[in-house]
XYZ file of N, CA, C and O in Angstrom:
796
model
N -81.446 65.819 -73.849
C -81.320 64.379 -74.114
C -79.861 63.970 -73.988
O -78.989 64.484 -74.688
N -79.550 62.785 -72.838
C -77.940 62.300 -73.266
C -78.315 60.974 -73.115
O -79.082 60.293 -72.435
N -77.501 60.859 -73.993
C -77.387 59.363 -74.467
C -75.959 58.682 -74.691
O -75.025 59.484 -74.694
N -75.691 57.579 -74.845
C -73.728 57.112 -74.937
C -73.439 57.420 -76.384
O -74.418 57.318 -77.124
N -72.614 57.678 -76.789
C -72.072 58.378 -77.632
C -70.668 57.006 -78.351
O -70.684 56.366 -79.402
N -69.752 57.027 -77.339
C -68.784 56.270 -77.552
C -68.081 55.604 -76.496
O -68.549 55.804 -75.375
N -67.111 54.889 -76.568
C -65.854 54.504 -75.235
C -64.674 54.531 -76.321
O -64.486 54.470 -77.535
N -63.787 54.705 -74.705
C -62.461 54.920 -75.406
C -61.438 54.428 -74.811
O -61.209 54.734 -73.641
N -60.699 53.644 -75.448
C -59.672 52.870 -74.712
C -58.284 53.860 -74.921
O -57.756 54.227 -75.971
N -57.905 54.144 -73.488
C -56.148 54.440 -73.717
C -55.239 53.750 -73.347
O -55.304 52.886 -72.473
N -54.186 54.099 -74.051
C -53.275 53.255 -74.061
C -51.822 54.382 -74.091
O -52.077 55.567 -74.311
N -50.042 53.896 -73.824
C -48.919 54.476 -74.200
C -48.927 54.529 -75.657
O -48.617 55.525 -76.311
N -49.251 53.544 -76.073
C -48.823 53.783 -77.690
C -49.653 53.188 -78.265
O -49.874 51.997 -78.043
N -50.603 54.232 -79.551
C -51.399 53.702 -80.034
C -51.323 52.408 -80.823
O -52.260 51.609 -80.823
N -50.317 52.231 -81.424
C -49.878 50.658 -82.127
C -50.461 49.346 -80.865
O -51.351 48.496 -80.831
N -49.332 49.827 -79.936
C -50.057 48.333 -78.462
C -51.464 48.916 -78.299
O -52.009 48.086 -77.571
N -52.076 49.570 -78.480
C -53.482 49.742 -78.112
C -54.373 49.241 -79.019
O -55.437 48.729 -78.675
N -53.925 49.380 -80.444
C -55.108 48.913 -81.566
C -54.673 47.220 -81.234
O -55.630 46.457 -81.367
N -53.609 46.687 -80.903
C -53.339 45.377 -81.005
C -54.305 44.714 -79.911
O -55.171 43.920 -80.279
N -54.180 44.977 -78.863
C -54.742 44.545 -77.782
C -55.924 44.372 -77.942
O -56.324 43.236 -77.685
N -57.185 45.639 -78.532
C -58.456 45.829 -78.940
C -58.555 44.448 -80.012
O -59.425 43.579 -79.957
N -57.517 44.510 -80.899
C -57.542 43.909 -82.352
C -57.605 42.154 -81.666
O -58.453 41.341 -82.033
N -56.923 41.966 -81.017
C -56.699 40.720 -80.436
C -57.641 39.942 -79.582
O -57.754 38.716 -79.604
N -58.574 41.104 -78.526
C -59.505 40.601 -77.494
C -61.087 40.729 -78.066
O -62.005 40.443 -77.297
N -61.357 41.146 -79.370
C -62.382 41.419 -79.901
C -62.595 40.550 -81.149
O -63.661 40.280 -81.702
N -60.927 40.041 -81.580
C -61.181 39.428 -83.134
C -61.407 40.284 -84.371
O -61.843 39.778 -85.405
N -61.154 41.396 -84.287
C -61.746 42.397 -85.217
C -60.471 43.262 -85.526
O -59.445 43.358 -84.853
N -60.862 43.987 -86.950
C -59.710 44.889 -87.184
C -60.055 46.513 -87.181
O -61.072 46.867 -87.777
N -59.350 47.362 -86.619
C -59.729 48.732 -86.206
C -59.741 49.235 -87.650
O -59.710 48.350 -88.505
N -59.780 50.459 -88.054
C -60.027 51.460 -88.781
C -59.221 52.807 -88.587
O -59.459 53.310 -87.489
N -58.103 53.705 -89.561
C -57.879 54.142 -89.097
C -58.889 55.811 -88.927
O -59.866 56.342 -89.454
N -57.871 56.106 -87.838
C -58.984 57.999 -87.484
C -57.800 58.894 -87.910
O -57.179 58.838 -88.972
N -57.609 59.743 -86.852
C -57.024 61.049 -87.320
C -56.098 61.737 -86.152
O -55.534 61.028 -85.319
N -56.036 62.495 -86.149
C -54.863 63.280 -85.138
C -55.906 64.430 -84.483
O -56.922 64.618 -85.153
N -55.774 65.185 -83.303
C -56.056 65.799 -82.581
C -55.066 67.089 -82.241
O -54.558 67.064 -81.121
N -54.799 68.020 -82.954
C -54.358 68.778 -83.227
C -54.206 69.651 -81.204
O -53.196 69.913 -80.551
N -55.403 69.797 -80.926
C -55.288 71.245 -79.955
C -54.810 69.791 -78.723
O -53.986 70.097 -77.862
N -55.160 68.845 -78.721
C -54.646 67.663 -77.240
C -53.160 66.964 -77.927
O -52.432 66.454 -77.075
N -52.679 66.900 -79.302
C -51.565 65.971 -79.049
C -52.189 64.453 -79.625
O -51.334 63.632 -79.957
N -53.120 64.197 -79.709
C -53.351 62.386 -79.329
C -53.762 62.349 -81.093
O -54.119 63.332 -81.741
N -53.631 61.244 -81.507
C -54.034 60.262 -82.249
C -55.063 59.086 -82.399
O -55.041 58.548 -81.292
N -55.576 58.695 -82.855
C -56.895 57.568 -82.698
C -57.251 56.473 -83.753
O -57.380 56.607 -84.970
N -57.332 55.758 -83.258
C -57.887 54.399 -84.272
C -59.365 53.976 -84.103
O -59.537 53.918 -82.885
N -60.770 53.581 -84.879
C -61.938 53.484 -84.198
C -61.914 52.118 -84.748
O -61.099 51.418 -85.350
N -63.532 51.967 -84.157
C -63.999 50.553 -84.416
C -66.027 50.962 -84.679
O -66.854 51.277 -83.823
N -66.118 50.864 -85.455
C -67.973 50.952 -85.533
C -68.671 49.844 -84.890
O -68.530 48.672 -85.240
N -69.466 50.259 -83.893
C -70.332 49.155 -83.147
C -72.073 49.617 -84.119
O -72.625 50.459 -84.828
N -72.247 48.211 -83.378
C -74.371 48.416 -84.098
C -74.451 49.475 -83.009
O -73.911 49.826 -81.960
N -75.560 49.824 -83.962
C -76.618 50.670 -83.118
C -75.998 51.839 -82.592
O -76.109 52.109 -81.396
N -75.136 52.799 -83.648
C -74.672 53.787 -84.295
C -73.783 54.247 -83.056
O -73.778 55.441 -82.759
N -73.085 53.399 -82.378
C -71.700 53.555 -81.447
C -70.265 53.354 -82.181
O -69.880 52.941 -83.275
N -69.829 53.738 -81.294
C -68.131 53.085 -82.164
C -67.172 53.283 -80.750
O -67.401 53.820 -79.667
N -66.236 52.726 -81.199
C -65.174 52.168 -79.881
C -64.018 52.900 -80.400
O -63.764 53.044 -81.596
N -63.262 53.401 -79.309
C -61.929 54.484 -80.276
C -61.452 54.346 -79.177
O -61.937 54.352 -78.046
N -59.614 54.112 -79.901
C -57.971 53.639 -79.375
C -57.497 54.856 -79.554
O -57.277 55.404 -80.634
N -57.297 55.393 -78.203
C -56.350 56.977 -78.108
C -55.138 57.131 -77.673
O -54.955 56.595 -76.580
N -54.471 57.527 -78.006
C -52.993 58.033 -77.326
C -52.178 59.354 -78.174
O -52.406 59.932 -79.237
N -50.969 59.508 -76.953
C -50.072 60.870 -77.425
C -50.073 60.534 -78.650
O -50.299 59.407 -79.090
N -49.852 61.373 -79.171
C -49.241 61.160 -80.613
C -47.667 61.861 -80.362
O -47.546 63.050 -80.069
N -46.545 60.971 -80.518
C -45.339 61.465 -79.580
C -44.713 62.293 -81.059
O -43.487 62.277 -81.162
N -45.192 62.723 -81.740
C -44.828 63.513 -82.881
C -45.398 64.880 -83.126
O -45.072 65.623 -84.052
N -46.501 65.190 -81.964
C -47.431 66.455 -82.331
C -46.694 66.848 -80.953
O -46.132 65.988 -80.274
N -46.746 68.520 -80.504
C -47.209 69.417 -79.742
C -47.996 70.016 -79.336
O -47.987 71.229 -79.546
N -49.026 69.408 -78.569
C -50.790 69.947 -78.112
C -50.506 71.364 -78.163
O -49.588 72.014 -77.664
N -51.774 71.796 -79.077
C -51.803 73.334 -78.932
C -52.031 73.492 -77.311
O -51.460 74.366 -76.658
N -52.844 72.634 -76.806
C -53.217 73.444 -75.529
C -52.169 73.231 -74.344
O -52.394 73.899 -73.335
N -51.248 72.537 -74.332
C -50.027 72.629 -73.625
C -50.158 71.202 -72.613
O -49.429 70.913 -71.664
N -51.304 70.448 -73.139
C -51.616 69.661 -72.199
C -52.798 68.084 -73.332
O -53.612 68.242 -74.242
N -52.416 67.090 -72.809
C -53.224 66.078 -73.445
C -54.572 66.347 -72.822
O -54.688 67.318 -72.075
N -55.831 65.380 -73.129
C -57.059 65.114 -72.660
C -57.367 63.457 -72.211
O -56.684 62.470 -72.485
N -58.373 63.522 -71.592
C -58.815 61.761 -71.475
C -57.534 61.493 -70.557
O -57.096 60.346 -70.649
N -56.932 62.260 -69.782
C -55.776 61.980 -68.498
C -54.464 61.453 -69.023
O -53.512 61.080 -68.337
N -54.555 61.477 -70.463
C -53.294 60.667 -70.711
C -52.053 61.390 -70.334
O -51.035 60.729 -70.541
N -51.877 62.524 -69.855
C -50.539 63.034 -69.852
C -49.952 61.967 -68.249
O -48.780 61.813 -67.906
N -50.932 61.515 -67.695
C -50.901 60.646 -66.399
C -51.361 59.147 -66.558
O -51.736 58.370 -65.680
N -51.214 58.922 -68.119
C -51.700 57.042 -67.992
C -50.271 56.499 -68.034
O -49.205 56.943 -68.460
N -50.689 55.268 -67.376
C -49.556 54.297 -67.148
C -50.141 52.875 -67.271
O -51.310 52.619 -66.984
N -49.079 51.794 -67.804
C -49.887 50.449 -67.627
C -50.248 50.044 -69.331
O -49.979 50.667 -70.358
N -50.936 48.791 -69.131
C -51.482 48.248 -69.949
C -52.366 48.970 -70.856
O -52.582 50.092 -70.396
N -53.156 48.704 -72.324
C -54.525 49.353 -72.721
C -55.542 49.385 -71.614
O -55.335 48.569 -70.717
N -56.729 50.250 -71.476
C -57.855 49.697 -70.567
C -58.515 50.547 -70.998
O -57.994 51.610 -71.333
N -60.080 50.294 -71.135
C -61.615 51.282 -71.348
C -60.864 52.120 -70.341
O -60.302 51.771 -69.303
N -61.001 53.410 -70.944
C -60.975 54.555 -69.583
C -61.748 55.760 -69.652
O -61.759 56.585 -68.739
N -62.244 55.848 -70.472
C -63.451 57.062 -70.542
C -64.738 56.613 -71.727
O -64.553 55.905 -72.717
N -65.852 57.145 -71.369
C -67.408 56.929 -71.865
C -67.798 58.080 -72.302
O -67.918 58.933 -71.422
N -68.084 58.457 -73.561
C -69.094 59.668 -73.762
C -69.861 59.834 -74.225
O -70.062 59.053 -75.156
N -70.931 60.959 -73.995
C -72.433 61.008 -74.023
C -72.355 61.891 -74.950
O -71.448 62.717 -75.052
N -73.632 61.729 -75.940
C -74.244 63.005 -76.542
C -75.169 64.024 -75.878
O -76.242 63.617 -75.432
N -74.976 64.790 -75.818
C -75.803 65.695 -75.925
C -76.248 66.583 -76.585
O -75.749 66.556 -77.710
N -77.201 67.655 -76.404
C -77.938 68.492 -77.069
C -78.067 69.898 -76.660
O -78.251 70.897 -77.355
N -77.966 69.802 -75.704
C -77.135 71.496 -74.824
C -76.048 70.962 -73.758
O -76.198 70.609 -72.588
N -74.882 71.028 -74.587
C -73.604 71.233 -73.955
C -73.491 72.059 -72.902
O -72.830 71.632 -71.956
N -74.040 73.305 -72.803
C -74.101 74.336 -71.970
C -74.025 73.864 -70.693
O -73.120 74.142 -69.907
N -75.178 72.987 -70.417
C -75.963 72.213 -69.903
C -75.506 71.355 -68.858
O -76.077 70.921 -67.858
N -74.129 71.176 -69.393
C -73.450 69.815 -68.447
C -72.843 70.089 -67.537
O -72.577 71.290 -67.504
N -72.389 69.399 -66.554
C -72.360 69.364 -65.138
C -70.703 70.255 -65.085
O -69.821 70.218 -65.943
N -70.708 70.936 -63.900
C -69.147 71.801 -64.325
C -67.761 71.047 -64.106
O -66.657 71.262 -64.607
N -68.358 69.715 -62.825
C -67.092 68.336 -63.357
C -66.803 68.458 -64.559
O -65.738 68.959 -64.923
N -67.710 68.018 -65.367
C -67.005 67.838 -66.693
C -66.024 68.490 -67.295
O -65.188 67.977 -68.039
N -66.124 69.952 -66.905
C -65.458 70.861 -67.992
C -65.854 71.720 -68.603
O -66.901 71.301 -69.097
N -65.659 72.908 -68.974
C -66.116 73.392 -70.116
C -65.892 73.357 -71.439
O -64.801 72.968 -71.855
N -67.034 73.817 -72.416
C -67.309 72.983 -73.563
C -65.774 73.722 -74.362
O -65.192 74.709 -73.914
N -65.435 73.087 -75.387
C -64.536 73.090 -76.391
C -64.807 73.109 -77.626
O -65.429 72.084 -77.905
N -64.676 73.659 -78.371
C -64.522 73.805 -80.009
C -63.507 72.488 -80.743
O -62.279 72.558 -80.796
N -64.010 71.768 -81.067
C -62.542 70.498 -81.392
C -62.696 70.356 -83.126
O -63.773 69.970 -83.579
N -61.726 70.643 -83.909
C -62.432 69.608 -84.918
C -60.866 68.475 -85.256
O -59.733 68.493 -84.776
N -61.524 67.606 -86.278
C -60.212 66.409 -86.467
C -60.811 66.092 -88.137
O -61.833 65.445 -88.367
N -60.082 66.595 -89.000
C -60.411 66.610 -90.459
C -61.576 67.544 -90.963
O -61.746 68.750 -91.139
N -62.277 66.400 -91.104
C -63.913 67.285 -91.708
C -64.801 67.109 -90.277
O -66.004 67.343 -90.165
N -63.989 66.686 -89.328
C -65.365 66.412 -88.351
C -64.835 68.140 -87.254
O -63.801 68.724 -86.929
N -66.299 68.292 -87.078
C -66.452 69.384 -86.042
C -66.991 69.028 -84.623
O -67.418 67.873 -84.597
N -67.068 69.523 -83.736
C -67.850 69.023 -82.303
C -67.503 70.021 -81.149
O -66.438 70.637 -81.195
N -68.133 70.143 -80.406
C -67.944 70.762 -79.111
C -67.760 69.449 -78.030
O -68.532 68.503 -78.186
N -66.637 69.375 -76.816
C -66.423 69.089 -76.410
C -65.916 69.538 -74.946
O -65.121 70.470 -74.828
N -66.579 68.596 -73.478
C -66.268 69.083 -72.101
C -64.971 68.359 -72.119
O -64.633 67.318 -72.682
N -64.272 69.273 -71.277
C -62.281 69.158 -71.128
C -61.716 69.682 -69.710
O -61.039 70.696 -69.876
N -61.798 69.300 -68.438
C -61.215 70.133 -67.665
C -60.188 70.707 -68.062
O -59.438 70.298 -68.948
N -60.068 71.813 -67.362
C -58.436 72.710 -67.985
C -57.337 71.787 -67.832
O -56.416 71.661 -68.639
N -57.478 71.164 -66.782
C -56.045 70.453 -66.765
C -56.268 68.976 -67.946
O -55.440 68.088 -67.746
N -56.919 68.801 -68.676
C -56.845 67.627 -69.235
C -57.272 66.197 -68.680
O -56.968 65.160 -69.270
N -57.925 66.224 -67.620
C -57.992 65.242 -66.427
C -59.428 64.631 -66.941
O -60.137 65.305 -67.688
N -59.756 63.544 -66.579
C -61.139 63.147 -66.529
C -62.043 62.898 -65.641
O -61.937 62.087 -64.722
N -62.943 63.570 -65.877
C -63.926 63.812 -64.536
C -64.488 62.988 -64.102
O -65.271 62.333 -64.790
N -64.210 62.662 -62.395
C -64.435 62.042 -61.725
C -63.926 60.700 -62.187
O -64.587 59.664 -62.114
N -62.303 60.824 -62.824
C -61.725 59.626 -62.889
C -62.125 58.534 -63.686
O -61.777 57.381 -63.434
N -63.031 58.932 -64.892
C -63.647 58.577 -65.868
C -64.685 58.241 -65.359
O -65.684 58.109 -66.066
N -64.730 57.999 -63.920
C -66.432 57.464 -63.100
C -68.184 58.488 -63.914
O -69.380 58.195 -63.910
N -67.375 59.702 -64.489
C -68.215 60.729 -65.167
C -67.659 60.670 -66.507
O -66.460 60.603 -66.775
N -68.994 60.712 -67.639
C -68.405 60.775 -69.199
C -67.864 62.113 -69.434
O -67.692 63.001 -68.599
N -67.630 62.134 -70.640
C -66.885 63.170 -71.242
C -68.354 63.657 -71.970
O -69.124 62.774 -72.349
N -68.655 64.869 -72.120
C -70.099 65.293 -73.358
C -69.844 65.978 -74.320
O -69.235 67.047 -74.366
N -70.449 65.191 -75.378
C -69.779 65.903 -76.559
C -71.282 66.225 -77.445
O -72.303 65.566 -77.248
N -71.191 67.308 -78.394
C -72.722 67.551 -78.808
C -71.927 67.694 -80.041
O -70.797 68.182 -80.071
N -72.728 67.136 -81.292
C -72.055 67.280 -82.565
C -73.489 68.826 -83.444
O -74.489 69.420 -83.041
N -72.885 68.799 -84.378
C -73.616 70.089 -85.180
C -74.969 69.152 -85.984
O -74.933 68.009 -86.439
N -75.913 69.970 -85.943
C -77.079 69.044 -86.545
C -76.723 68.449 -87.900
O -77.579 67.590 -88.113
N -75.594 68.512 -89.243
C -75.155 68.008 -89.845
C -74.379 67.611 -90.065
O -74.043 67.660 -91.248
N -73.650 67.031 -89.244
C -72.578 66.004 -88.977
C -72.616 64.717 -89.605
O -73.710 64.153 -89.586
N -71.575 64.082 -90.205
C -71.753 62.840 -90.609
C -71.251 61.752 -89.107
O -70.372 60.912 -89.297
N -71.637 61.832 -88.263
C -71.245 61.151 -87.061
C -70.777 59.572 -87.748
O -71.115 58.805 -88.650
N -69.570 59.721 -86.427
C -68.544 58.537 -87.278
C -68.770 57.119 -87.214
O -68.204 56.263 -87.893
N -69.565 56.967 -86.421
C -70.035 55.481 -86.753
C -70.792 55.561 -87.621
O -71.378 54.497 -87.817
N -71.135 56.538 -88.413
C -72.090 56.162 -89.886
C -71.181 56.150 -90.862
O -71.525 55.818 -91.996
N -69.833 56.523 -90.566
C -68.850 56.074 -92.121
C -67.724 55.245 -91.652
O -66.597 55.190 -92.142
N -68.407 54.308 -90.153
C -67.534 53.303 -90.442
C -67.836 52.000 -90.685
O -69.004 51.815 -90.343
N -67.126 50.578 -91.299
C -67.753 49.725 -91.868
C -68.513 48.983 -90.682
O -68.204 49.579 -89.650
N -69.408 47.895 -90.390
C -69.473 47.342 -89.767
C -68.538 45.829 -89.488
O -68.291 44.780 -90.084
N -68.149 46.667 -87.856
C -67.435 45.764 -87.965
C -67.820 44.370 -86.985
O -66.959 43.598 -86.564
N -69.510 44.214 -86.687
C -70.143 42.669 -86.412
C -70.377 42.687 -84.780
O -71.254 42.060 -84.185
N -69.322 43.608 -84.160
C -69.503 43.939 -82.933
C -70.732 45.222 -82.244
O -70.997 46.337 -82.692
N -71.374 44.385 -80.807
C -72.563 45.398 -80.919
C -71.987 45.496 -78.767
O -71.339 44.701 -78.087
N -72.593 46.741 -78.442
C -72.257 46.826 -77.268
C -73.164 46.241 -76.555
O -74.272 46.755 -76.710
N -73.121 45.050 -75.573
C -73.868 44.815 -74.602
C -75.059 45.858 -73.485
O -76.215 46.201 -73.234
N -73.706 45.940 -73.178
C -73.342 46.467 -71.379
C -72.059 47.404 -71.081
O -70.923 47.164 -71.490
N -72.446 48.532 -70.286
C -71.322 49.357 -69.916
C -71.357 48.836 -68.500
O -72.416 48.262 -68.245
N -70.381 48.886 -67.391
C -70.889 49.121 -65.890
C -69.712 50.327 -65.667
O -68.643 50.081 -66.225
N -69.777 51.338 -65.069
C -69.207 51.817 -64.266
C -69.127 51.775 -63.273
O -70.115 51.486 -62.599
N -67.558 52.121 -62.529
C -67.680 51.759 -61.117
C -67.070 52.873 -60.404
O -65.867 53.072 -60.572
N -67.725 53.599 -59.656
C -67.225 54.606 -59.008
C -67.396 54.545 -57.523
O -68.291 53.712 -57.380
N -66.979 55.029 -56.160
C -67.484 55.668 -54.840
C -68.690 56.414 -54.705
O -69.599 56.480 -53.877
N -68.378 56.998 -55.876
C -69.399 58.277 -55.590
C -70.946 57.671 -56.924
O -71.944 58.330 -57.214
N -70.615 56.466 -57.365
C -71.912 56.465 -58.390
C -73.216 56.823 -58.103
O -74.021 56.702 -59.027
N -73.665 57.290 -56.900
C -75.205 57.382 -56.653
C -75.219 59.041 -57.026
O -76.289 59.528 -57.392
N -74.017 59.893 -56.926
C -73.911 61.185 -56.954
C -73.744 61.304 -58.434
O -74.397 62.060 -59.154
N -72.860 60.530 -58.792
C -72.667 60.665 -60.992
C -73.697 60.426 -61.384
O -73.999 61.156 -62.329
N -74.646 59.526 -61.037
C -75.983 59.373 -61.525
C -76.766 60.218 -61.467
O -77.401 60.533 -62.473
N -76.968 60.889 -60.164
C -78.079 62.058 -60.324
C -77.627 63.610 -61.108
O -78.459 64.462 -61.422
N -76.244 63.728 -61.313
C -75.748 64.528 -61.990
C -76.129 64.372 -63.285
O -76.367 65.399 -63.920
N -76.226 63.446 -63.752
C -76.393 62.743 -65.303
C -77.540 62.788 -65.753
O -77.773 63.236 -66.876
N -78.856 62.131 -64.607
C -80.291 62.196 -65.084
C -79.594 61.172 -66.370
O -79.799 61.734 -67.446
N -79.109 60.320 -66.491
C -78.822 59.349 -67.956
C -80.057 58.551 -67.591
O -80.558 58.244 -66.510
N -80.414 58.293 -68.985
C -81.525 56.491 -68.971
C -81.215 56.201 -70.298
O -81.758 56.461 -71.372
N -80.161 55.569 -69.948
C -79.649 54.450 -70.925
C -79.607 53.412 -70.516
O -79.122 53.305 -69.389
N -80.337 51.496 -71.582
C -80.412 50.550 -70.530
C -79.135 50.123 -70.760
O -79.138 49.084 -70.100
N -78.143 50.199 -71.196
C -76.944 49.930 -71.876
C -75.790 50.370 -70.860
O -74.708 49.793 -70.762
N -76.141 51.341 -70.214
C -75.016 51.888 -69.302
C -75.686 51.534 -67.355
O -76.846 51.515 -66.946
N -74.820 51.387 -66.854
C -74.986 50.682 -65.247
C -74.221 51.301 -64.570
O -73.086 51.371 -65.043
N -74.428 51.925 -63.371
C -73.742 53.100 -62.458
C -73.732 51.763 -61.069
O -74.688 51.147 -60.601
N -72.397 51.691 -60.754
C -72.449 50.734 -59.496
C -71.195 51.232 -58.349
O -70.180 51.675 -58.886
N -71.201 51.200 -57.303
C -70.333 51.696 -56.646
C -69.557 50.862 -56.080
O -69.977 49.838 -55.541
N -68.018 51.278 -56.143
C -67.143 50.413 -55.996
C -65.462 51.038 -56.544
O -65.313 52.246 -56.726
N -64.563 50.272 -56.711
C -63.759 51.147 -57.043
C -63.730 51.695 -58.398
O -64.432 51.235 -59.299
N -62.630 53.031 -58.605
C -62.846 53.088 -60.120
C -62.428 51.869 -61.508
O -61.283 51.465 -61.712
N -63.679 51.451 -62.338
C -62.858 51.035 -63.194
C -64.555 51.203 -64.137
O -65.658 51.543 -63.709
N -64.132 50.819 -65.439
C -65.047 50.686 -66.931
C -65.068 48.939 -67.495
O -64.155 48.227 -67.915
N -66.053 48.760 -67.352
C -66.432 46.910 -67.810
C -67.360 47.207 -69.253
O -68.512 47.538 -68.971
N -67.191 47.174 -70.138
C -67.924 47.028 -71.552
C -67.968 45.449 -71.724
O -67.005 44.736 -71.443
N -69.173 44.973 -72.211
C -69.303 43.625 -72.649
C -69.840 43.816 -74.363
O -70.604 44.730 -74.675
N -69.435 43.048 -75.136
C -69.946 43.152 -76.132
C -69.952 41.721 -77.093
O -69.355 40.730 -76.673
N -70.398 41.702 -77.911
C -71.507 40.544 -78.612
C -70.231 40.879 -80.169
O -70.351 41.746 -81.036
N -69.247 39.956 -80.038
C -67.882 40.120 -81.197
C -68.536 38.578 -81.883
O -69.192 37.623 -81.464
N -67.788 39.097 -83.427
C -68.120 37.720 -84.525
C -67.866 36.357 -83.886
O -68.349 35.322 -84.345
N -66.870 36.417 -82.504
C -66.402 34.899 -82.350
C -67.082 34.547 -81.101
O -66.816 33.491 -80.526
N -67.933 35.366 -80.659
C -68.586 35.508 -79.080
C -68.450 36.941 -78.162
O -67.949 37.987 -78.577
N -68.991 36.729 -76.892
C -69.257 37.362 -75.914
C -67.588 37.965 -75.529
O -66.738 37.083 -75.409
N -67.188 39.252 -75.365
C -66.178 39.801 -74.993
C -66.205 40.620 -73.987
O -67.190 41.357 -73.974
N -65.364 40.761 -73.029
C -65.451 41.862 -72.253
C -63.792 42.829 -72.348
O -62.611 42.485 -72.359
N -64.517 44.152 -72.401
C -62.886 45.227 -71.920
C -62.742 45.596 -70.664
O -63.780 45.801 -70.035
N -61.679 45.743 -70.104
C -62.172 46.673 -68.822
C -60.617 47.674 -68.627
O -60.541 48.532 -67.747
């Protein structure tokens, strides 16, 4: 079974990243935690219908155990922007070898296995999610975060290759849209003051 899991906006510095989110949504983030083995730091946001939205970057104060960031940031540049989508799954094993192989991650009390190319890169340019499978007793984090009124529409991805990410995926989610074109991530979502889009 995979299903969407989360999105994740990166950004240079997590401060301009929660602002930007904080500003184009009307809403106020929540804070997360540090990422010990990548370096990065995070701020979330709880969406309905047990999603949540999470603001990543270096954390320019840690030293990645693994010698290298994740989610491509050791190579982002620019403004905030959606840049990676991830799925749950249920056999990690399972997932496509783009992705990565699986990872041991934890960040406080939370545990998870997680796909990571070695180099930290994101597969297929985020055009492919990241898969993450949590432990059957997990308090998964959109259940301890508040609601914050925002619910996800619509994902679209846009890749070259989307007819090939799709059949890799076998996904049926009506929430997520595989379209070909250049790379980029369009989230629409249903915020306290109206209709929003990230991209």
């Amino acid at each position: 079974m995979l299903k969407l899991d989360h999105l994740a906006v990166a950004c240079t510095s997590l401060a301009e990243g929660t602002v930007w989110v904080e500003e184009q949504l009307g809403v106020t983030l929540q804070p997360g935690g540090q990422h010990a083995r990548y370096g990065t730091h995070n701020r979330l946001l709880g969406l309905a219908d047990g999603l949540y939205l999470e603001v990543i970057a270096i954390d320019p104060g840690a030293v990645p155990e693994a010698g290298h960031a994740w989610f491509g940031l050791d190579h982002f540049t620019g403004p905030p922007r959606l840049a990676n989508w991830l799925c749950q799954t249920d056999d990690i094993a399972a997932a496509p070898v783009e992705a990565g192989p699986p990872r041991a991650l934890t960040r406080g009390d939370l545990s998870w296995q997680i796909t990571v190319p070695d180099d930290g890169s994101l597969p297929f340019e985020g055009g492919c999610p990241t898969f993450l499978q949590w432990p059957p007793d997990v308090v998964h984090p959109a259940d301890s975060l508040p609601d914050s009124g925002c619910r996800l529409q619509r994902l679209e991805v846009w890749h070259p290759a989307a007819g090939r990410i799709a059949g890799m995926l076998n996904l049926n989610d009506p929430l997520v849209v595989m379209k070909s074109g250049d790379v980029r991530l369009q989230a629409t979502f249903d915020t306290p003051r109206g209709p929003c889009t990230l991209s």
